[in-house]
CSV table of C-alpha atoms and ligand atoms in Angstrom, one decimal:
chain,number,residue,atom,x,y,z
X,201,MET,CA,0.0,-0.1,0.1
X,202,GLU,CA,0.8,3.6,-0.7
X,203,LYS,CA,2.5,5.7,2.3
X,204,ARG,CA,-0.2,7.6,4.1
X,205,ILE,CA,0.2,10.7,6.1
X,206,TYR,CA,-1.1,11.8,9.1
X,207,ASN,CA,-3.7,14.7,8.2
X,208,LEU,CA,-4.3,17.4,10.1
X,209,SER,CA,-5.6,19.8,8.2
X,210,ALA,CA,-8.8,21.8,8.3
X,211,GLY,CA,-10.4,21.0,5.2
X,212,PRO,CA,-10.6,19.6,2.8
X,213,ALA,CA,-9.9,17.1,5.7
X,214,ILE,CA,-9.0,13.0,6.3
X,215,LEU,CA,-11.5,10.8,4.9
X,216,PRO,CA,-12.1,7.2,6.8
X,217,GLU,CA,-9.5,4.8,4.8
X,218,GLU,CA,-11.9,2.1,4.7
X,219,VAL,CA,-14.2,4.8,2.7
X,220,LEU,CA,-11.5,5.4,0.6
X,221,PHE,CA,-10.9,1.4,-0.3
X,222,GLU,CA,-14.6,0.9,-0.7
X,223,ALA,CA,-14.7,3.8,-3.5
X,224,GLN,CA,-11.6,2.3,-4.8
X,225,LYS,CA,-13.3,-0.9,-5.1
X,226,ASP,CA,-15.8,0.3,-7.0
X,227,PHE,CA,-13.7,2.7,-8.8
X,228,ILE,CA,-13.6,1.2,-12.3
X,229,SER,CA,-17.3,-0.2,-12.2
X,230,TYR,CA,-19.9,0.7,-9.2
X,231,LYS,CA,-21.8,-2.7,-8.3
X,232,GLY,CA,-21.2,-4.4,-11.7
X,233,SER,CA,-23.1,-1.3,-13.4
X,234,GLY,CA,-20.0,-0.9,-15.5
X,235,MET,CA,-19.4,2.7,-15.1
X,236,ASN,CA,-17.9,5.0,-12.1
X,237,VAL,CA,-20.6,6.8,-9.9
X,238,MET,CA,-19.0,9.9,-11.4
X,239,GLU,CA,-20.2,8.9,-15.2
X,240,MET,CA,-23.7,7.6,-14.4
X,241,SER,CA,-26.9,9.5,-14.7
X,242,HIS,CA,-28.6,11.3,-11.7
X,243,ARG,CA,-31.8,10.4,-12.6
X,244,GLY,CA,-31.2,6.9,-13.2
X,245,LYS,CA,-31.9,4.0,-11.0
X,246,ILE,CA,-28.2,3.1,-9.9
X,247,PHE,CA,-27.8,6.9,-8.6
X,248,ASP,CA,-31.7,7.3,-7.2
X,249,ALA,CA,-30.9,4.2,-4.7
X,250,ILE,CA,-27.7,6.1,-3.8
X,251,ILE,CA,-29.1,9.2,-2.9
X,252,LYS,CA,-32.2,7.7,-1.2
X,253,ASP,CA,-29.9,5.2,0.7
X,254,THR,CA,-27.4,8.9,2.0
X,255,ASP,CA,-30.8,10.4,3.1
X,256,ALA,CA,-32.2,7.1,5.6
X,257,ASP,CA,-28.6,6.7,7.2
X,258,LEU,CA,-28.6,10.3,8.1
X,259,ARG,CA,-31.7,10.1,9.4
X,260,LYS,CA,-30.5,7.0,11.3
X,261,LEU,CA,-27.8,8.3,12.3
X,262,LEU,CA,-28.8,11.8,13.9
X,263,GLY,CA,-32.4,10.3,14.3
X,264,ILE,CA,-34.1,13.2,12.1
X,265,ASP,CA,-37.8,12.4,11.1
X,266,ASP,CA,-40.4,13.1,8.4
X,267,LYS,CA,-40.5,17.0,10.0
X,268,PHE,CA,-37.3,17.7,7.9
X,269,SER,CA,-35.9,17.7,4.8
X,270,ILE,CA,-32.5,16.9,4.0
X,271,LEU,CA,-30.9,18.7,1.2
X,272,PHE,CA,-28.1,18.0,-1.0
X,273,LEU,CA,-27.1,21.2,-2.3
X,274,GLN,CA,-23.5,23.2,-3.8
X,275,GLY,CA,-22.0,26.3,-3.0
X,276,GLY,CA,-20.4,25.5,0.4
X,277,ALA,CA,-21.4,26.7,3.8
X,278,THR,CA,-20.7,30.1,2.0
X,279,LEU,CA,-24.1,30.0,-0.5
X,280,GLN,CA,-25.8,29.1,2.8
X,281,PHE,CA,-24.7,32.2,4.3
X,282,SER,CA,-27.1,34.2,1.9
X,283,MET,CA,-29.5,31.3,0.9
X,284,VAL,CA,-30.5,31.2,5.1
X,285,PRO,CA,-31.6,34.9,5.4
X,286,LEU,CA,-32.9,35.0,1.7
X,287,ASN,CA,-35.5,32.3,2.7
X,288,LEU,CA,-35.9,32.4,6.4
X,289,MET,CA,-36.2,36.4,7.0
X,290,PRO,CA,-39.0,37.3,5.8
X,291,PRO,CA,-41.6,38.9,6.6
X,292,LYS,CA,-40.4,40.2,9.5
X,293,ASN,CA,-37.1,40.7,7.8
X,294,LYS,CA,-35.1,40.8,11.2
X,295,ALA,CA,-32.5,37.9,12.8
X,296,ASP,CA,-30.3,37.6,15.6
X,297,TYR,CA,-27.1,36.2,15.5
X,298,ILE,CA,-24.5,35.4,17.7
X,299,VAL,CA,-20.6,36.4,16.3
X,300,THR,CA,-17.8,33.6,17.6
X,301,GLY,CA,-15.3,33.7,14.4
X,302,SER,CA,-14.6,34.6,11.1
X,303,TRP,CA,-17.3,32.7,10.0
X,304,ALA,CA,-20.3,33.9,11.5
X,305,GLU,CA,-18.7,37.4,10.5
X,306,LYS,CA,-19.7,36.2,7.1
X,307,ALA,CA,-22.6,34.8,8.0
X,308,VAL,CA,-23.7,38.3,9.1
X,309,LYS,CA,-21.9,39.9,5.8
X,310,GLU,CA,-24.7,38.3,3.9
X,311,ALA,CA,-27.7,38.4,5.9
X,312,LYS,CA,-27.2,42.2,6.3
X,313,ARG,CA,-28.3,42.5,2.4
X,314,VAL,CA,-31.4,40.6,2.9
X,315,GLY,CA,-32.7,42.4,6.6
X,316,ALA,CA,-31.9,43.9,9.7
X,317,VAL,CA,-29.3,41.8,11.6
X,318,ASN,CA,-29.0,41.9,15.5
X,319,ILE,CA,-25.6,40.8,16.8
X,320,VAL,CA,-27.1,39.2,19.7
X,321,ALA,CA,-23.5,38.5,21.8
X,322,THR,CA,-20.2,38.6,19.8
X,323,THR,CA,-16.6,37.4,21.6
X,324,LYS,CA,-14.5,39.4,19.1
X,325,ALA,CA,-13.3,41.3,22.0
X,326,ASP,CA,-11.7,38.1,23.6
X,327,ASN,CA,-10.4,37.5,20.1
X,328,TYR,CA,-12.9,34.6,19.6
X,329,THR,CA,-11.5,32.8,22.6
X,330,ARG,CA,-14.5,31.6,23.9
X,331,ILE,CA,-18.4,31.2,23.5
X,332,PRO,CA,-20.7,33.0,25.1
X,333,LYS,CA,-22.8,32.4,27.8
X,334,GLN,CA,-26.8,32.0,27.5
X,335,SER,CA,-26.9,35.3,30.2
X,336,GLU,CA,-24.8,37.4,27.5
X,337,LEU,CA,-27.6,36.3,24.6
X,338,LYS,CA,-29.7,39.7,23.8
X,339,LEU,CA,-32.4,38.0,22.1
X,340,ASP,CA,-35.3,39.6,20.1
X,341,ALA,CA,-38.6,36.7,21.1
X,342,GLU,CA,-39.8,38.7,17.6
X,343,ALA,CA,-36.7,38.0,15.5
X,344,SER,CA,-37.3,35.2,12.2
X,345,TYR,CA,-34.5,32.8,13.6
X,346,VAL,CA,-31.0,32.8,15.8
X,347,HIS,CA,-28.3,32.0,13.6
X,348,PHE,CA,-24.9,30.1,15.2
X,349,THR,CA,-21.7,28.7,14.3
X,350,SER,CA,-21.4,25.4,16.5
X,351,ASN,CA,-18.0,25.1,15.7
X,352,ASN,CA,-14.8,27.4,15.1
X,353,THR,CA,-12.9,26.2,12.5
X,354,ILE,CA,-10.4,28.7,13.1
X,355,TYR,CA,-10.5,29.6,16.6
X,356,GLY,CA,-11.1,26.4,18.1
X,357,THR,CA,-14.1,26.6,20.1
X,358,GLU,CA,-17.0,25.0,20.3
X,359,TRP,CA,-20.6,25.0,21.7
X,360,ARG,CA,-21.1,22.4,24.5
X,361,SER,CA,-24.8,23.0,24.1
X,362,GLU,CA,-26.9,25.1,21.9
X,363,PRO,CA,-28.3,28.3,22.8
X,364,GLU,CA,-31.7,28.7,23.8
X,365,THR,CA,-34.0,30.6,22.2
X,366,GLY,CA,-37.3,29.8,23.1
X,367,ASN,CA,-40.0,29.7,19.9
X,368,VAL,CA,-37.3,31.2,17.8
X,369,PRO,CA,-36.1,28.7,15.0
X,370,LEU,CA,-32.6,28.1,15.4
X,371,VAL,CA,-29.7,28.0,12.5
X,372,CYS,CA,-26.8,26.1,12.8
X,373,ASP,CA,-23.5,26.1,10.6
X,374,ALA,CA,-22.2,23.1,11.5
X,375,SER,CA,-19.7,23.1,9.1
X,376,SER,CA,-16.9,21.8,10.9
X,377,ASP,CA,-18.5,19.7,13.7
X,378,PHE,CA,-21.8,17.8,11.8
X,379,LEU,CA,-22.0,14.3,12.9
X,380,HIS,CA,-19.2,14.6,15.6
X,381,LYS,CA,-21.9,13.7,18.5
X,382,LYS,CA,-25.6,13.1,18.3
X,383,LEU,CA,-27.8,16.4,18.3
X,384,ASP,CA,-31.6,16.9,19.6
X,385,MET,CA,-33.3,18.0,16.4
X,386,ASN,CA,-36.2,19.5,18.4
X,387,LYS,CA,-33.9,22.4,19.1
X,388,TYR,CA,-33.5,23.4,15.8
X,389,GLY,CA,-35.1,25.0,12.4
X,390,LEU,CA,-32.0,24.3,10.2
X,391,ILE,CA,-28.7,22.7,10.5
X,392,TYR,CA,-26.0,23.3,7.4
X,393,ALA,CA,-22.8,22.1,6.6
X,394,GLY,CA,-20.2,22.0,4.2
X,395,ALA,CA,-19.2,18.4,3.6
X,396,GLN,CA,-15.1,18.9,3.4
X,397,LYS,CA,-14.3,19.0,7.2
X,398,ASN,CA,-16.4,16.1,8.8
X,399,ILE,CA,-18.7,14.5,6.1
X,400,GLY,CA,-16.9,13.6,2.7
X,401,PRO,CA,-15.5,15.7,-0.3
X,402,ALA,CA,-15.8,19.1,-1.0
X,403,GLY,CA,-18.6,20.3,-3.0
X,404,VAL,CA,-21.8,18.8,-1.2
X,405,THR,CA,-23.2,20.7,1.5
X,406,ILE,CA,-26.0,19.3,3.4
X,407,VAL,CA,-29.0,21.4,4.5
X,408,ILE,CA,-31.4,19.9,7.2
X,409,ILE,CA,-34.7,22.2,7.1
X,410,ARG,CA,-37.9,21.9,9.8
X,411,LYS,CA,-40.8,21.6,6.9
X,412,ASP,CA,-42.8,24.1,8.2
X,413,LEU,CA,-40.2,27.0,7.7
X,414,LEU,CA,-40.3,26.1,4.0
X,415,GLU,CA,-43.4,28.4,3.8
X,416,ARG,CA,-41.2,31.5,4.2
X,417,SER,CA,-39.8,31.1,0.9
X,418,SER,CA,-40.8,33.6,-1.6
X,419,ASP,CA,-41.2,32.5,-4.9
X,420,SER,CA,-39.7,35.4,-6.1
X,421,LEU,CA,-36.5,34.1,-5.1
X,422,HIS,CA,-34.0,33.3,-7.9
X,423,THR,CA,-34.7,29.2,-8.5
X,424,TYR,CA,-31.3,27.7,-7.2
X,425,MET,CA,-31.8,30.1,-3.9
X,426,ASN,CA,-35.2,28.9,-2.9
X,427,TYR,CA,-35.1,25.6,-0.5
X,428,LYS,CA,-38.5,24.8,-1.3
X,429,ILE,CA,-37.7,24.4,-5.1
X,430,HIS,CA,-34.6,21.6,-3.7
X,431,VAL,CA,-37.0,20.3,-1.3
X,432,ASP,CA,-39.6,19.5,-4.4
X,433,ASN,CA,-37.0,18.4,-6.8
X,434,GLU,CA,-35.7,15.6,-3.9
X,435,SER,CA,-32.2,17.7,-4.1
X,436,MET,CA,-32.6,17.1,-8.1
X,437,TYR,CA,-33.7,20.9,-9.4
X,438,ASN,CA,-30.2,20.7,-11.3
X,439,THR,CA,-27.0,18.1,-11.3
X,440,PRO,CA,-26.0,17.3,-8.0
X,441,THR,CA,-22.5,16.6,-6.9
X,442,THR,CA,-23.4,12.9,-7.5
X,443,PHE,CA,-19.6,11.7,-6.5
X,444,GLY,CA,-19.9,13.9,-3.2
X,445,ILE,CA,-23.1,12.6,-2.2
X,446,TYR,CA,-22.0,9.0,-2.8
X,447,ILE,CA,-18.8,9.5,-0.6
X,448,ALA,CA,-21.0,10.9,2.1
X,449,GLY,CA,-22.9,8.5,1.9
X,450,LEU,CA,-20.4,5.6,2.5
X,451,VAL,CA,-19.0,7.8,5.6
X,452,PHE,CA,-22.5,7.6,6.9
X,453,LYS,CA,-22.2,3.8,6.7
X,454,TRP,CA,-18.9,4.0,8.2
X,455,LEU,CA,-20.4,5.9,11.2
X,456,LEU,CA,-23.5,3.4,11.0
X,457,ASN,CA,-21.3,0.0,11.0
X,458,MET,CA,-19.1,2.0,14.2
X,459,GLY,CA,-22.2,2.0,16.5
X,460,GLY,CA,-23.6,5.5,15.7
X,461,LEU,CA,-22.9,8.6,16.7
X,462,ASP,CA,-22.6,7.9,20.4
X,463,GLU,CA,-19.9,5.4,20.0
X,464,MET,CA,-18.2,8.7,17.9
X,465,TYR,CA,-18.6,10.9,20.6
X,466,LYS,CA,-17.0,9.1,22.9
X,467,ARG,CA,-14.0,8.5,20.8
X,468,ASN,CA,-14.1,12.0,20.0
X,469,VAL,CA,-14.0,12.8,23.4
X,470,GLU,CA,-11.1,10.6,24.5
X,471,LYS,CA,-9.0,11.6,21.4
X,472,ALA,CA,-9.1,15.3,21.9
X,473,ASN,CA,-8.4,14.8,26.0
X,474,VAL,CA,-4.9,12.7,24.7
X,475,LEU,CA,-4.3,16.2,23.0
X,476,TYR,CA,-5.4,18.7,25.8
X,477,ASP,CA,-4.1,16.9,28.2
X,478,ALA,CA,-0.3,16.9,26.6
X,479,ILE,CA,-0.9,20.5,26.2
X,480,ASP,CA,-2.0,21.0,30.0
X,481,ASN,CA,0.9,19.0,31.5
X,482,SER,CA,3.6,20.7,29.4
X,483,ASP,CA,4.4,23.1,32.2
X,484,GLY,CA,3.5,26.1,29.9
X,485,TYR,CA,5.4,24.8,26.9
X,486,TYR,CA,2.6,24.2,25.0
X,487,LYS,CA,-0.3,26.6,25.7
X,488,GLY,CA,-4.0,26.4,24.4
X,489,THR,CA,-5.2,29.5,22.9
X,490,THR,CA,-9.0,29.2,24.2
X,491,VAL,CA,-10.9,28.8,27.5
X,492,LYS,CA,-10.9,25.3,28.7
X,493,GLU,CA,-14.5,24.9,28.8
X,494,ASP,CA,-15.0,25.9,25.6
X,495,ARG,CA,-12.5,23.8,23.8
X,496,SER,CA,-13.5,22.2,20.1
X,497,LEU,CA,-13.3,18.8,19.9
X,498,MET,CA,-12.3,18.9,16.4
X,499,ASN,CA,-10.3,21.7,16.1
X,500,VAL,CA,-7.4,21.9,18.7
X,501,THR,CA,-5.4,25.1,18.8
X,502,TYR,CA,-2.1,25.8,20.6
X,503,ARG,CA,1.0,27.9,20.8
X,504,LEU,CA,4.8,27.0,21.7
X,505,PRO,CA,6.6,29.8,23.6
X,506,ASN,CA,7.8,31.8,19.9
X,507,GLU,CA,7.2,32.0,16.5
X,508,GLN,CA,10.9,30.6,15.6
X,509,LEU,CA,9.6,27.5,17.4
X,510,GLU,CA,6.2,27.1,15.8
X,511,GLU,CA,8.0,27.2,12.6
X,512,LYS,CA,10.5,24.7,13.8
X,513,PHE,CA,7.7,22.7,14.7
X,514,ILE,CA,5.3,22.5,11.6
X,515,LYS,CA,8.7,21.9,9.6
X,516,GLU,CA,9.7,19.3,12.2
X,517,ALA,CA,6.3,17.5,12.4
X,518,SER,CA,5.8,17.4,8.4
X,519,ALA,CA,9.2,15.3,8.2
X,520,LYS,CA,7.6,13.1,10.7
X,521,ASN,CA,4.6,12.4,8.1
X,522,PHE,CA,2.2,15.2,10.3
X,523,SER,CA,0.7,17.6,7.9
X,524,GLY,CA,-1.7,20.3,8.2
X,525,LEU,CA,-0.5,21.6,11.6
X,526,LYS,CA,0.0,25.4,10.5
X,527,GLY,CA,-3.0,27.3,12.3
X,528,HIS,CA,-5.1,29.8,9.9
X,529,ARG,CA,-3.3,32.7,8.2
X,530,SER,CA,-5.3,35.3,10.1
X,531,VAL,CA,-4.7,33.7,13.6
X,532,GLY,CA,-0.8,31.9,13.3
X,533,GLY,CA,0.2,29.2,16.0
X,534,ILE,CA,-0.6,25.7,15.6
X,535,ARG,CA,-4.1,23.9,14.8
X,536,ALA,CA,-4.2,20.1,14.9
X,537,SER,CA,-7.9,19.0,13.2
X,538,ILE,CA,-8.8,15.7,14.4
X,539,TYR,CA,-11.9,15.0,13.0
X,540,ASN,CA,-14.3,11.9,13.2
X,541,ALA,CA,-11.7,10.4,10.5
X,542,PHE,CA,-8.4,11.0,12.4
X,543,PRO,CA,-7.6,7.9,14.2
X,544,ARG,CA,-6.3,7.9,17.8
X,545,LYS,CA,-3.1,6.3,16.5
X,546,GLY,CA,-2.2,9.8,15.4
X,547,VAL,CA,-2.6,11.4,18.3
X,548,GLU,CA,-1.0,9.9,20.8
X,549,GLU,CA,2.1,9.6,17.9
X,550,LEU,CA,1.7,13.1,17.6
X,551,VAL,CA,1.8,13.7,21.3
X,552,GLN,CA,4.8,11.9,21.8
X,553,PHE,CA,6.3,13.9,19.3
X,554,MET,CA,5.2,17.1,21.2
X,555,THR,CA,7.0,15.3,24.4
X,556,ASP,CA,10.4,14.8,22.0
X,557,PHE,CA,10.5,18.2,20.5
X,558,LYS,CA,9.5,20.1,23.8
X,559,ARG,CA,12.6,17.8,25.1
X,560,ASN,CA,15.0,19.1,22.5
X,561,ASN,CA,13.7,22.7,22.1
E,112,PLP,C1,-14.9,26.0,6.3
E,112,PLP,C2,-16.2,26.7,6.7
E,112,PLP,C3,-17.3,27.7,6.0
E,112,PLP,C4,-17.0,27.8,4.8
E,112,PLP,O1,-17.3,26.5,4.2
E,112,PLP,P1,-17.0,26.5,2.2
E,112,PLP,O2,-17.8,25.2,2.0
E,112,PLP,O3,-15.6,27.1,1.7
E,112,PLP,O4,-18.1,27.8,1.9
E,112,PLP,C5,-18.0,28.0,7.1
E,112,PLP,N1,-18.2,27.7,8.2
E,112,PLP,C6,-17.7,27.4,9.1
E,112,PLP,C7,-17.7,26.6,10.3
E,112,PLP,C8,-16.7,26.4,8.4
E,112,PLP,O5,-15.0,26.0,9.0
């Protein structure tokens, strides 16, 4: 077998090896069809079965009932920054946004083009090193929805539990922690996630929307921007990203085979603890960048005593097969993204490398 690296990149990110092998097995001829999934009609029987299976498996994983529709769209989470307000803000044309990082800022930027945005809390003054407390949220009971980012990919913070919004629908950008644990779907109006961090290849965007909210989508919207059109056409209004949906479906089966999201979450907690313990027990050599209670299980951010050492760390790590450790260009430092597919063994070896590096430097 070709040598594989320990891929700690924030996204596009690591996929389960089992999924890659499964796709490889069917690469030339998907289940005897004589074609790769990429080569077949999205309206044919074979792909129809793939997308229906993928929808059903996602419902099983998260416990999604038929009050919700699942869409497989394109345009990334970035297009959802626009689609959410275009569809859900009317008729009141005002929405609440909780700002915990750069992605939330970008969501706000697009929402402002549609209507009034009320920033109900922001932790920008703390350099986004924490998640606001419920008591800090200045929620408007008349808002069309409340938008939050469940995991802040760049800053390494994550909500332990959802903000409470009463009867106002909760909208979540879950791009970097989708399916890392089970959710209580009753709390949500809409969840969206680009696939390339924790689900599959770049190109697919998953949107889960409570069906009653579809009434808000106006016929005057541009067709692709309208959730109702996509629901009515079962994600086939236009050609969907067929290969991406297929791979996401294999990832869902991988999660189901492992025992589902409770088992995944247990593994994620254990894995993240191995790394955070190493940081906390380094006598201050490695310093976590966020407050402890808001630490992300997916993106572990930390610093070394100075930038020269950080550069050396990344370089030597790379020679040892650990790739993608450089923090986001806007914040620097180290970021180890340990999504669902990243193996515990890789985290343990990274910790060993960190111990050695500290001793030698
Ligand atoms: C990566 C990311 C995005 C942007 O995703 P695109 O697919 O590039 O549009 C948005 N939100 C969060 C939380 C992300 O991590």
